[in-house]
JSON list of C-alpha atoms in Angstrom, two decimals:
[
{"chain": "A", "resi": 28, "resn": "MET", "atom": "CA", "xyz": [92.08, 112.20, 81.85]},
{"chain": "A", "resi": 29, "resn": "ASP", "atom": "CA", "xyz": [89.02, 110.84, 83.72]},
{"chain": "A", "resi": 30, "resn": "ARG", "atom": "CA", "xyz": [91.37, 109.29, 86.72]},
{"chain": "A", "resi": 31, "resn": "THR", "atom": "CA", "xyz": [93.10, 112.77, 87.01]},
{"chain": "A", "resi": 32, "resn": "LEU", "atom": "CA", "xyz": [90.62, 113.73, 89.89]},
{"chain": "A", "resi": 33, "resn": "PRO", "atom": "CA", "xyz": [90.82, 110.25, 91.80]},
{"chain": "A", "resi": 34, "resn": "LEU", "atom": "CA", "xyz": [94.52, 110.52, 91.31]},
{"chain": "A", "resi": 35, "resn": "ILE", "atom": "CA", "xyz": [95.09, 113.89, 92.72]},
{"chain": "A", "resi": 36, "resn": "PHE", "atom": "CA", "xyz": [92.44, 112.71, 95.85]},
{"chain": "A", "resi": 37, "resn": "SER", "atom": "CA", "xyz": [94.69, 109.89, 96.24]},
{"chain": "A", "resi": 38, "resn": "VAL", "atom": "CA", "xyz": [97.97, 111.69, 96.20]},
{"chain": "A", "resi": 39, "resn": "VAL", "atom": "CA", "xyz": [96.74, 114.53, 98.18]},
{"chain": "A", "resi": 40, "resn": "PHE", "atom": "CA", "xyz": [94.87, 112.61, 101.05]},
{"chain": "A", "resi": 41, "resn": "ALA", "atom": "CA", "xyz": [97.04, 109.40, 101.23]},
{"chain": "A", "resi": 42, "resn": "LEU", "atom": "CA", "xyz": [100.06, 111.06, 102.36]},
{"chain": "A", "resi": 43, "resn": "PHE", "atom": "CA", "xyz": [98.07, 113.15, 105.29]},
{"chain": "A", "resi": 44, "resn": "SER", "atom": "CA", "xyz": [96.64, 111.61, 108.75]},
{"chain": "A", "resi": 45, "resn": "THR", "atom": "CA", "xyz": [93.79, 112.76, 110.53]},
{"chain": "A", "resi": 46, "resn": "LEU", "atom": "CA", "xyz": [92.01, 116.20, 109.60]},
{"chain": "A", "resi": 47, "resn": "HIS", "atom": "CA", "xyz": [93.82, 119.04, 111.88]},
{"chain": "A", "resi": 48, "resn": "LEU", "atom": "CA", "xyz": [93.15, 122.55, 110.58]},
{"chain": "A", "resi": 49, "resn": "SER", "atom": "CA", "xyz": [96.16, 124.73, 111.59]},
{"chain": "A", "resi": 50, "resn": "GLY", "atom": "CA", "xyz": [97.00, 126.79, 108.52]},
{"chain": "A", "resi": 51, "resn": "GLN", "atom": "CA", "xyz": [100.70, 126.51, 109.13]},
{"chain": "A", "resi": 52, "resn": "CYS", "atom": "CA", "xyz": [101.72, 125.36, 105.60]},
{"chain": "A", "resi": 53, "resn": "THR", "atom": "CA", "xyz": [101.89, 127.76, 102.72]},
{"chain": "A", "resi": 54, "resn": "PRO", "atom": "CA", "xyz": [101.24, 126.63, 98.97]},
{"chain": "A", "resi": 55, "resn": "ASP", "atom": "CA", "xyz": [104.44, 126.51, 96.71]},
{"chain": "A", "resi": 56, "resn": "PRO", "atom": "CA", "xyz": [103.86, 129.52, 94.32]},
{"chain": "A", "resi": 57, "resn": "THR", "atom": "CA", "xyz": [106.21, 127.41, 91.76]},
{"chain": "A", "resi": 58, "resn": "CYS", "atom": "CA", "xyz": [103.19, 124.84, 92.00]},
{"chain": "A", "resi": 59, "resn": "VAL", "atom": "CA", "xyz": [101.43, 125.84, 88.77]},
{"chain": "A", "resi": 60, "resn": "ASP", "atom": "CA", "xyz": [98.76, 124.24, 86.67]},
{"chain": "A", "resi": 61, "resn": "PRO", "atom": "CA", "xyz": [98.80, 125.56, 83.14]},
{"chain": "A", "resi": 62, "resn": "GLU", "atom": "CA", "xyz": [96.81, 122.64, 81.53]},
{"chain": "A", "resi": 63, "resn": "GLY", "atom": "CA", "xyz": [93.79, 123.29, 84.27]},
{"chain": "A", "resi": 64, "resn": "ASP", "atom": "CA", "xyz": [93.88, 119.45, 84.77]},
{"chain": "A", "resi": 65, "resn": "GLY", "atom": "CA", "xyz": [95.28, 119.28, 88.17]},
{"chain": "A", "resi": 66, "resn": "GLN", "atom": "CA", "xyz": [98.57, 119.58, 89.82]},
{"chain": "A", "resi": 67, "resn": "TYR", "atom": "CA", "xyz": [100.50, 118.48, 92.99]},
{"chain": "A", "resi": 68, "resn": "CYS", "atom": "CA", "xyz": [103.88, 119.46, 93.89]},
{"chain": "A", "resi": 69, "resn": "PRO", "atom": "CA", "xyz": [106.63, 117.87, 94.88]},
{"chain": "A", "resi": 70, "resn": "GLU", "atom": "CA", "xyz": [105.73, 114.55, 92.54]},
{"chain": "A", "resi": 71, "resn": "VAL", "atom": "CA", "xyz": [107.98, 112.26, 94.59]},
{"chain": "A", "resi": 72, "resn": "PHE", "atom": "CA", "xyz": [107.61, 112.04, 98.38]},
{"chain": "A", "resi": 73, "resn": "PRO", "atom": "CA", "xyz": [110.26, 111.08, 100.92]},
{"chain": "A", "resi": 74, "resn": "PRO", "atom": "CA", "xyz": [109.69, 107.45, 102.39]},
{"chain": "A", "resi": 75, "resn": "VAL", "atom": "CA", "xyz": [107.62, 107.03, 105.68]},
{"chain": "A", "resi": 76, "resn": "VAL", "atom": "CA", "xyz": [109.82, 105.18, 108.33]},
{"chain": "A", "resi": 77, "resn": "ARG", "atom": "CA", "xyz": [108.68, 103.64, 111.72]},
{"chain": "A", "resi": 78, "resn": "GLY", "atom": "CA", "xyz": [110.28, 105.91, 114.62]},
{"chain": "A", "resi": 79, "resn": "VAL", "atom": "CA", "xyz": [112.22, 108.56, 112.36]},
{"chain": "A", "resi": 80, "resn": "ALA", "atom": "CA", "xyz": [110.44, 111.93, 112.51]},
{"chain": "A", "resi": 81, "resn": "TYR", "atom": "CA", "xyz": [108.52, 113.03, 109.26]},
{"chain": "A", "resi": 82, "resn": "ASP", "atom": "CA", "xyz": [107.54, 116.49, 108.11]},
{"chain": "A", "resi": 83, "resn": "GLN", "atom": "CA", "xyz": [106.42, 116.97, 104.51]},
{"chain": "A", "resi": 84, "resn": "THR", "atom": "CA", "xyz": [104.48, 119.77, 102.73]},
{"chain": "A", "resi": 85, "resn": "MET", "atom": "CA", "xyz": [102.29, 119.40, 99.80]},
{"chain": "A", "resi": 86, "resn": "THR", "atom": "CA", "xyz": [100.93, 122.02, 97.28]},
{"chain": "A", "resi": 87, "resn": "PHE", "atom": "CA", "xyz": [98.13, 120.77, 95.19]},
{"chain": "A", "resi": 88, "resn": "ILE", "atom": "CA", "xyz": [95.36, 122.33, 92.98]},
{"chain": "A", "resi": 89, "resn": "LEU", "atom": "CA", "xyz": [92.34, 120.69, 92.01]},
{"chain": "A", "resi": 90, "resn": "PRO", "atom": "CA", "xyz": [90.76, 120.57, 88.31]},
{"chain": "A", "resi": 91, "resn": "ALA", "atom": "CA", "xyz": [87.63, 122.05, 87.34]},
{"chain": "A", "resi": 92, "resn": "ARG", "atom": "CA", "xyz": [86.29, 119.10, 85.57]},
{"chain": "A", "resi": 93, "resn": "GLU", "atom": "CA", "xyz": [82.77, 118.57, 83.81]},
{"chain": "A", "resi": 94, "resn": "TYR", "atom": "CA", "xyz": [81.21, 115.45, 84.29]},
{"chain": "A", "resi": 95, "resn": "ASP", "atom": "CA", "xyz": [78.00, 113.79, 82.31]},
{"chain": "A", "resi": 96, "resn": "VAL", "atom": "CA", "xyz": [75.56, 112.38, 84.63]},
{"chain": "A", "resi": 97, "resn": "GLY", "atom": "CA", "xyz": [72.40, 111.09, 82.92]},
{"chain": "A", "resi": 98, "resn": "GLY", "atom": "CA", "xyz": [72.70, 113.47, 80.26]},
{"chain": "A", "resi": 99, "resn": "THR", "atom": "CA", "xyz": [73.14, 116.55, 82.81]},
{"chain": "A", "resi": 100, "resn": "ILE", "atom": "CA", "xyz": [76.68, 118.29, 82.60]},
{"chain": "A", "resi": 101, "resn": "TYR", "atom": "CA", "xyz": [78.25, 119.07, 86.12]},
{"chain": "A", "resi": 102, "resn": "THR", "atom": "CA", "xyz": [80.98, 121.27, 86.73]},
{"chain": "A", "resi": 103, "resn": "LEU", "atom": "CA", "xyz": [82.96, 120.35, 89.57]},
{"chain": "A", "resi": 104, "resn": "ASP", "atom": "CA", "xyz": [83.55, 123.53, 92.10]},
{"chain": "A", "resi": 105, "resn": "SER", "atom": "CA", "xyz": [84.70, 122.17, 95.56]},
{"chain": "A", "resi": 106, "resn": "VAL", "atom": "CA", "xyz": [85.70, 119.35, 97.16]},
{"chain": "A", "resi": 107, "resn": "ALA", "atom": "CA", "xyz": [85.61, 118.98, 101.15]},
{"chain": "A", "resi": 108, "resn": "VAL", "atom": "CA", "xyz": [87.15, 116.18, 103.26]},
{"chain": "A", "resi": 109, "resn": "ASP", "atom": "CA", "xyz": [84.59, 114.79, 105.81]},
{"chain": "A", "resi": 110, "resn": "SER", "atom": "CA", "xyz": [87.14, 112.24, 107.19]},
{"chain": "A", "resi": 111, "resn": "VAL", "atom": "CA", "xyz": [90.41, 110.10, 106.64]},
{"chain": "A", "resi": 112, "resn": "ARG", "atom": "CA", "xyz": [90.55, 106.83, 108.28]},
{"chain": "A", "resi": 113, "resn": "ASN", "atom": "CA", "xyz": [93.12, 104.45, 108.89]},
{"chain": "A", "resi": 114, "resn": "ILE", "atom": "CA", "xyz": [96.17, 106.52, 108.90]},
{"chain": "A", "resi": 115, "resn": "PRO", "atom": "CA", "xyz": [99.53, 105.31, 110.30]},
{"chain": "A", "resi": 116, "resn": "PRO", "atom": "CA", "xyz": [99.62, 106.08, 114.24]},
{"chain": "A", "resi": 117, "resn": "GLY", "atom": "CA", "xyz": [101.86, 109.26, 115.25]},
{"chain": "A", "resi": 118, "resn": "MET", "atom": "CA", "xyz": [101.27, 111.06, 112.18]},
{"chain": "A", "resi": 119, "resn": "VAL", "atom": "CA", "xyz": [99.43, 114.65, 112.25]},
{"chain": "A", "resi": 120, "resn": "TYR", "atom": "CA", "xyz": [97.70, 116.36, 109.41]},
{"chain": "A", "resi": 121, "resn": "SER", "atom": "CA", "xyz": [97.46, 120.28, 109.25]},
{"chain": "A", "resi": 122, "resn": "SER", "atom": "CA", "xyz": [95.92, 122.38, 105.90]},
{"chain": "A", "resi": 123, "resn": "ASN", "atom": "CA", "xyz": [95.52, 125.96, 104.95]},
{"chain": "A", "resi": 124, "resn": "SER", "atom": "CA", "xyz": [91.84, 124.84, 104.42]},
{"chain": "A", "resi": 125, "resn": "MET", "atom": "CA", "xyz": [89.36, 122.46, 105.05]},
{"chain": "A", "resi": 126, "resn": "GLY", "atom": "CA", "xyz": [87.37, 122.75, 101.62]},
{"chain": "A", "resi": 127, "resn": "TYR", "atom": "CA", "xyz": [89.26, 123.09, 98.29]},
{"chain": "A", "resi": 128, "resn": "ALA", "atom": "CA", "xyz": [87.95, 124.97, 95.46]},
{"chain": "A", "resi": 129, "resn": "THR", "atom": "CA", "xyz": [89.23, 124.32, 91.91]},
{"chain": "A", "resi": 130, "resn": "GLY", "atom": "CA", "xyz": [91.89, 125.84, 90.27]},
{"chain": "A", "resi": 131, "resn": "LYS", "atom": "CA", "xyz": [93.22, 127.27, 93.41]},
{"chain": "A", "resi": 132, "resn": "ALA", "atom": "CA", "xyz": [96.48, 126.05, 95.05]},
{"chain": "A", "resi": 133, "resn": "TYR", "atom": "CA", "xyz": [96.37, 124.82, 98.56]},
{"chain": "A", "resi": 134, "resn": "CYS", "atom": "CA", "xyz": [98.46, 123.22, 100.74]},
{"chain": "A", "resi": 135, "resn": "ALA", "atom": "CA", "xyz": [98.68, 120.29, 103.31]},
{"chain": "A", "resi": 136, "resn": "GLN", "atom": "CA", "xyz": [101.35, 118.87, 105.63]},
{"chain": "A", "resi": 137, "resn": "LEU", "atom": "CA", "xyz": [102.05, 115.53, 107.02]},
{"chain": "A", "resi": 138, "resn": "SER", "atom": "CA", "xyz": [104.37, 115.35, 110.18]},
{"chain": "A", "resi": 139, "resn": "GLY", "atom": "CA", "xyz": [104.85, 113.28, 113.17]},
{"chain": "A", "resi": 140, "resn": "THR", "atom": "CA", "xyz": [107.01, 109.94, 114.16]},
{"chain": "A", "resi": 141, "resn": "PRO", "atom": "CA", "xyz": [105.30, 107.17, 113.13]},
{"chain": "A", "resi": 142, "resn": "THR", "atom": "CA", "xyz": [104.82, 104.27, 115.68]},
{"chain": "A", "resi": 143, "resn": "GLN", "atom": "CA", "xyz": [103.88, 101.09, 113.65]},
{"chain": "A", "resi": 144, "resn": "SER", "atom": "CA", "xyz": [104.91, 99.81, 110.31]},
{"chain": "A", "resi": 145, "resn": "GLY", "atom": "CA", "xyz": [103.08, 98.19, 108.05]},
{"chain": "A", "resi": 146, "resn": "ASP", "atom": "CA", "xyz": [100.63, 98.82, 104.96]},
{"chain": "A", "resi": 147, "resn": "PHE", "atom": "CA", "xyz": [97.67, 101.21, 105.99]},
{"chain": "A", "resi": 148, "resn": "PRO", "atom": "CA", "xyz": [94.81, 101.52, 103.39]},
{"chain": "A", "resi": 149, "resn": "VAL", "atom": "CA", "xyz": [93.46, 104.95, 103.65]},
{"chain": "A", "resi": 150, "resn": "ASN", "atom": "CA", "xyz": [89.74, 105.71, 103.65]},
{"chain": "A", "resi": 151, "resn": "ILE", "atom": "CA", "xyz": [88.96, 108.93, 102.18]},
{"chain": "A", "resi": 152, "resn": "TYR", "atom": "CA", "xyz": [85.57, 110.19, 102.81]},
{"chain": "A", "resi": 153, "resn": "LEU", "atom": "CA", "xyz": [84.64, 113.46, 100.31]},
{"chain": "A", "resi": 154, "resn": "ARG", "atom": "CA", "xyz": [81.65, 115.58, 99.83]},
{"chain": "A", "resi": 155, "resn": "ALA", "atom": "CA", "xyz": [81.54, 117.41, 96.30]},
{"chain": "A", "resi": 156, "resn": "PHE", "atom": "CA", "xyz": [80.16, 120.45, 95.35]},
{"chain": "A", "resi": 157, "resn": "ALA", "atom": "CA", "xyz": [79.30, 120.95, 91.30]},
{"chain": "A", "resi": 158, "resn": "THR", "atom": "CA", "xyz": [76.96, 122.93, 89.18]},
{"chain": "A", "resi": 159, "resn": "PRO", "atom": "CA", "xyz": [74.61, 121.71, 86.87]},
{"chain": "A", "resi": 160, "resn": "GLU", "atom": "CA", "xyz": [74.70, 123.49, 83.27]},
{"chain": "A", "resi": 161, "resn": "GLY", "atom": "CA", "xyz": [72.03, 126.17, 83.83]},
{"chain": "A", "resi": 162, "resn": "GLY", "atom": "CA", "xyz": [71.48, 125.69, 87.57]},
{"chain": "A", "resi": 163, "resn": "SER", "atom": "CA", "xyz": [72.47, 126.27, 91.23]},
{"chain": "A", "resi": 164, "resn": "GLN", "atom": "CA", "xyz": [75.46, 124.68, 93.02]},
{"chain": "A", "resi": 165, "resn": "LEU", "atom": "CA", "xyz": [74.38, 121.29, 94.61]},
{"chain": "A", "resi": 166, "resn": "GLU", "atom": "CA", "xyz": [76.09, 119.55, 97.39]},
{"chain": "A", "resi": 167, "resn": "LEU", "atom": "CA", "xyz": [76.68, 115.54, 96.04]},
{"chain": "A", "resi": 168, "resn": "PRO", "atom": "CA", "xyz": [76.19, 112.67, 98.80]},
{"chain": "A", "resi": 169, "resn": "GLN", "atom": "CA", "xyz": [79.42, 111.90, 100.55]},
{"chain": "A", "resi": 170, "resn": "TYR", "atom": "CA", "xyz": [81.36, 109.16, 98.97]},
{"chain": "A", "resi": 171, "resn": "LEU", "atom": "CA", "xyz": [84.20, 107.10, 99.57]},
{"chain": "A", "resi": 172, "resn": "ASP", "atom": "CA", "xyz": [87.64, 107.70, 97.60]},
{"chain": "A", "resi": 173, "resn": "ASP", "atom": "CA", "xyz": [88.08, 103.72, 96.94]},
{"chain": "A", "resi": 174, "resn": "THR", "atom": "CA", "xyz": [91.29, 104.24, 95.02]},
{"chain": "A", "resi": 175, "resn": "SER", "atom": "CA", "xyz": [93.34, 101.89, 96.83]},
{"chain": "A", "resi": 176, "resn": "VAL", "atom": "CA", "xyz": [95.67, 104.46, 98.34]},
{"chain": "A", "resi": 177, "resn": "VAL", "atom": "CA", "xyz": [97.81, 102.87, 100.69]},
{"chain": "A", "resi": 178, "resn": "ILE", "atom": "CA", "xyz": [100.56, 104.82, 102.94]},
{"chain": "A", "resi": 179, "resn": "THR", "atom": "CA", "xyz": [103.49, 102.16, 103.60]},
{"chain": "A", "resi": 180, "resn": "VAL", "atom": "CA", "xyz": [105.55, 102.67, 106.60]},
{"chain": "A", "resi": 181, "resn": "ASN", "atom": "CA", "xyz": [109.09, 100.87, 106.33]}
]
């Protein structure tokens, strides 16, 4: 599943607006990742409607995946979010962390009252931390998760 990690990033961050660490949510203990390929709960989210209060908490677990880059095997250790841009106005994001280690449950919450209808293509700027086979952890350059995430406010 080469698209598992981008899918999880997309789902996790497409639902949330600007970064605001407050730790008000708690991961759902029933959300587990038995296959180790990443998980998010719930899998279906209520629609976002302009002028209607919205409050949704999500639990997610990032997979510890291995990637072959130029013949070197890297294991993903964690991901940090630098910024999330083009979120619907009126929405607020909170999370129990600003960095996410693989294999551990985290939560994030999107709440607020959207003030504008439309499609909002979300730009998620991430930094990944990985360990090459037999080496020390490296911080990889910032990259844009361009998986075509769009939040639609009806």
